[in-house]
mmCIF file of C-alpha atoms in Angstrom:
data_model
loop_
_atom_site.group_PDB
_atom_site.id
_atom_site.type_symbol
_atom_site.label_atom_id
_atom_site.label_comp_id
_atom_site.label_asym_id
_atom_site.label_seq_id
_atom_site.Cartn_x
_atom_site.Cartn_y
_atom_site.Cartn_z
ATOM 1 C CA MET A 1 -64.101 53.858 54.158
ATOM 2 C CA HIS A 2 -63.157 56.968 54.044
ATOM 3 C CA ALA A 3 -61.111 59.092 51.226
ATOM 4 C CA ARG A 4 -57.749 60.368 51.832
ATOM 5 C CA SER A 5 -55.761 62.269 50.254
ATOM 6 C CA GLY A 6 -53.114 65.045 50.057
ATOM 7 C CA ALA A 7 -53.706 67.259 47.411
ATOM 8 C CA GLN A 8 -53.982 70.732 47.958
ATOM 9 C CA GLY A 9 -56.950 73.014 46.679
ATOM 10 C CA ARG A 10 -57.690 77.110 45.993
ATOM 11 C CA GLY A 11 -56.653 79.053 48.982
ATOM 12 C CA GLY A 12 -55.075 76.224 50.856
ATOM 13 C CA SER A 13 -57.191 74.774 51.844
ATOM 14 C CA GLN A 14 -56.731 70.697 52.490
ATOM 15 C CA GLY A 15 -59.232 68.109 50.820
ATOM 16 C CA CYS A 16 -60.016 70.421 47.830
ATOM 17 C CA LEU A 17 -59.215 68.013 45.016
ATOM 18 C CA ARG A 18 -58.171 68.995 41.852
ATOM 19 C CA GLY A 19 -60.272 66.447 38.785
ATOM 20 C CA LEU A 20 -60.754 63.553 39.121
ATOM 21 C CA SER A 21 -58.946 60.882 41.941
ATOM 22 C CA ASP A 22 -59.294 57.315 41.399
ATOM 23 C CA TRP A 23 -58.439 54.812 43.531
ATOM 24 C CA ASN A 24 -58.901 50.855 43.310
ATOM 25 C CA THR A 25 -57.736 48.551 46.527
ATOM 26 C CA ALA A 26 -58.642 44.925 46.531
ATOM 27 C CA ILE A 27 -59.330 43.532 50.236
ATOM 28 C CA GLY A 28 -59.789 40.016 49.316
ATOM 29 C CA SER A 29 -61.437 39.412 46.117
ATOM 30 C CA ILE A 30 -64.302 41.960 47.353
ATOM 31 C CA GLN A 31 -62.844 45.248 45.157
ATOM 32 C CA ILE A 32 -63.205 48.967 46.542
ATOM 33 C CA LEU A 33 -63.314 51.296 43.398
ATOM 34 C CA GLY A 34 -64.920 54.955 43.554
ATOM 35 C CA GLY A 35 -63.567 58.089 43.375
ATOM 36 C CA ILE A 36 -64.252 61.814 44.266
ATOM 37 C CA ILE A 37 -65.585 64.145 42.678
ATOM 38 C CA ASN A 38 -66.621 67.763 42.481
ATOM 39 C CA SER A 39 -63.183 68.990 42.596
ATOM 40 C CA CYS A 40 -63.666 71.893 46.272
ATOM 41 C CA LYS A 41 -66.815 69.374 48.035
ATOM 42 C CA TRP A 42 -65.612 66.741 48.545
ATOM 43 C CA LYS A 43 -68.060 64.005 47.083
ATOM 44 C CA VAL A 44 -67.168 60.391 47.432
ATOM 45 C CA VAL A 45 -68.521 57.436 45.821
ATOM 46 C CA ILE A 46 -67.253 54.419 47.052
ATOM 47 C CA TRP A 47 -68.500 50.870 45.076
ATOM 48 C CA LEU A 48 -68.073 47.688 46.180
ATOM 49 C CA LEU A 49 -67.538 45.143 43.538
ATOM 50 C CA VAL A 50 -68.593 41.612 44.808
ATOM 51 C CA LYS A 51 -66.846 38.448 42.599
ATOM 52 C CA PHE A 52 -68.388 35.134 41.845
ATOM 53 C CA GLU A 53 -68.233 32.124 39.912
ATOM 54 C CA VAL A 54 -71.424 30.698 38.395
ATOM 55 C CA TYR A 55 -71.616 27.345 37.133
ATOM 56 C CA PHE A 56 -74.113 24.719 36.332
ATOM 57 C CA ASP A 57 -73.684 21.542 38.497
ATOM 58 C CA GLY A 58 -75.837 19.344 36.390
ATOM 59 C CA GLU A 59 -79.587 20.236 38.206
ATOM 60 C CA ASN A 60 -79.198 24.108 39.376
ATOM 61 C CA TRP A 61 -76.816 26.755 38.165
ATOM 62 C CA CYS A 62 -74.548 27.642 41.145
ATOM 63 C CA ALA A 63 -73.233 30.955 42.386
ATOM 64 C CA ARG A 64 -70.136 31.192 44.559
ATOM 65 C CA GLY A 65 -68.407 33.548 45.907
ATOM 66 C CA ILE A 66 -64.560 34.451 45.458
ATOM 67 C CA SER A 67 -62.782 34.859 49.446
ATOM 68 C CA VAL A 68 -66.308 36.315 50.204
ATOM 69 C CA GLY A 69 -68.470 33.958 52.390
ATOM 70 C CA ILE A 70 -71.869 33.721 49.946
ATOM 71 C CA PHE A 71 -73.076 30.433 47.934
ATOM 72 C CA THR A 72 -76.651 30.573 45.964
ATOM 73 C CA GLN A 73 -78.191 28.554 43.574
ATOM 74 C CA GLY A 74 -81.197 28.559 40.956
ATOM 75 C CA LYS A 75 -82.840 27.046 38.435
ATOM 76 C CA THR A 76 -82.178 29.021 35.667
ATOM 77 C CA LEU A 77 -80.005 31.921 34.986
ATOM 78 C CA ASP A 78 -82.911 34.370 35.935
ATOM 79 C CA GLU A 79 -83.111 32.743 38.957
ATOM 80 C CA LEU A 80 -79.725 33.004 39.916
ATOM 81 C CA THR A 81 -79.373 36.461 39.399
ATOM 82 C CA GLU A 82 -81.723 37.107 41.742
ATOM 83 C CA ASN A 83 -81.149 35.381 44.252
ATOM 84 C CA ILE A 84 -77.008 36.136 43.946
ATOM 85 C CA LYS A 85 -78.570 39.957 44.575
ATOM 86 C CA GLU A 86 -80.701 38.934 47.270
ATOM 87 C CA ALA A 87 -78.119 37.078 49.029
ATOM 88 C CA THR A 88 -75.187 39.889 48.654
ATOM 89 C CA SER A 89 -77.647 42.279 49.945
ATOM 90 C CA LEU A 90 -78.255 40.115 52.975
ATOM 91 C CA HIS A 91 -74.165 39.670 53.296
ATOM 92 C CA PHE A 92 -73.529 42.685 53.263
ATOM 93 C CA GLU A 93 -76.692 45.155 54.966
ATOM 94 C CA ASP A 94 -74.747 47.397 57.149
ATOM 95 C CA LEU A 95 -72.832 48.064 54.509
ATOM 96 C CA LEU A 96 -76.093 49.048 52.424
ATOM 97 C CA GLU A 97 -78.119 50.754 55.618
ATOM 98 C CA ALA A 98 -74.760 52.896 55.653
ATOM 99 C CA GLY A 99 -75.578 54.093 51.605
ATOM 100 C CA GLU A 100 -72.790 52.138 50.341
ATOM 101 C CA VAL A 101 -73.130 50.697 46.299
ATOM 102 C CA LEU A 102 -72.578 46.796 45.326
ATOM 103 C CA LYS A 103 -71.519 45.964 42.057
ATOM 104 C CA ILE A 104 -71.439 41.996 41.016
ATOM 105 C CA LEU A 105 -69.609 40.568 38.987
ATOM 106 C CA SER A 106 -69.834 36.881 37.690
ATOM 107 C CA ILE A 107 -67.435 34.678 36.131
ATOM 108 C CA SER A 108 -68.920 31.856 34.194
ATOM 109 C CA GLU A 109 -67.844 29.381 32.129
ATOM 110 C CA PHE A 110 -69.392 27.969 29.438
ATOM 111 C CA GLU A 111 -68.706 24.468 27.412
ATOM 112 C CA VAL A 112 -69.489 24.254 23.625
ATOM 113 C CA GLN A 113 -69.519 20.954 22.234
ATOM 114 C CA PRO A 114 -68.003 19.581 18.564
ATOM 115 C CA LEU A 115 -70.474 19.439 16.164
ATOM 116 C CA ALA A 116 -70.253 15.611 14.546
ATOM 117 C CA LYS A 117 -68.933 15.386 11.006
ATOM 118 C CA ALA A 118 -71.494 14.683 8.109
ATOM 119 C CA SER A 119 -70.378 11.428 5.807
ATOM 120 C CA GLY A 120 -69.138 12.628 2.371
ATOM 121 C CA CYS A 121 -72.314 13.268 -0.187
#
């Protein structure tokens, strides 16, 4: 993943940016978010945003990657969170070794039951 820019900096040198240039490119549900910082020093920061749907199946908390082949579960939300981190780290091991940063977004749905009405006093 490489950053590209046609911006010209001091002295007309290619690759020297003025200010902050952000991009947001979606590849399926894995989003690449990043920015180029330090106006004339090509410091590139890239984050991979991995999205998960989180739900309770009656026995376990489950997480299913949205458009990425990752599934995991846990007895508690804390256990599920740790399992998501581990499964994502294993799935994207090569990118992590290359210095990429992963951000994980979990989407959850909770249901609140209506309260029973008390009879009049």
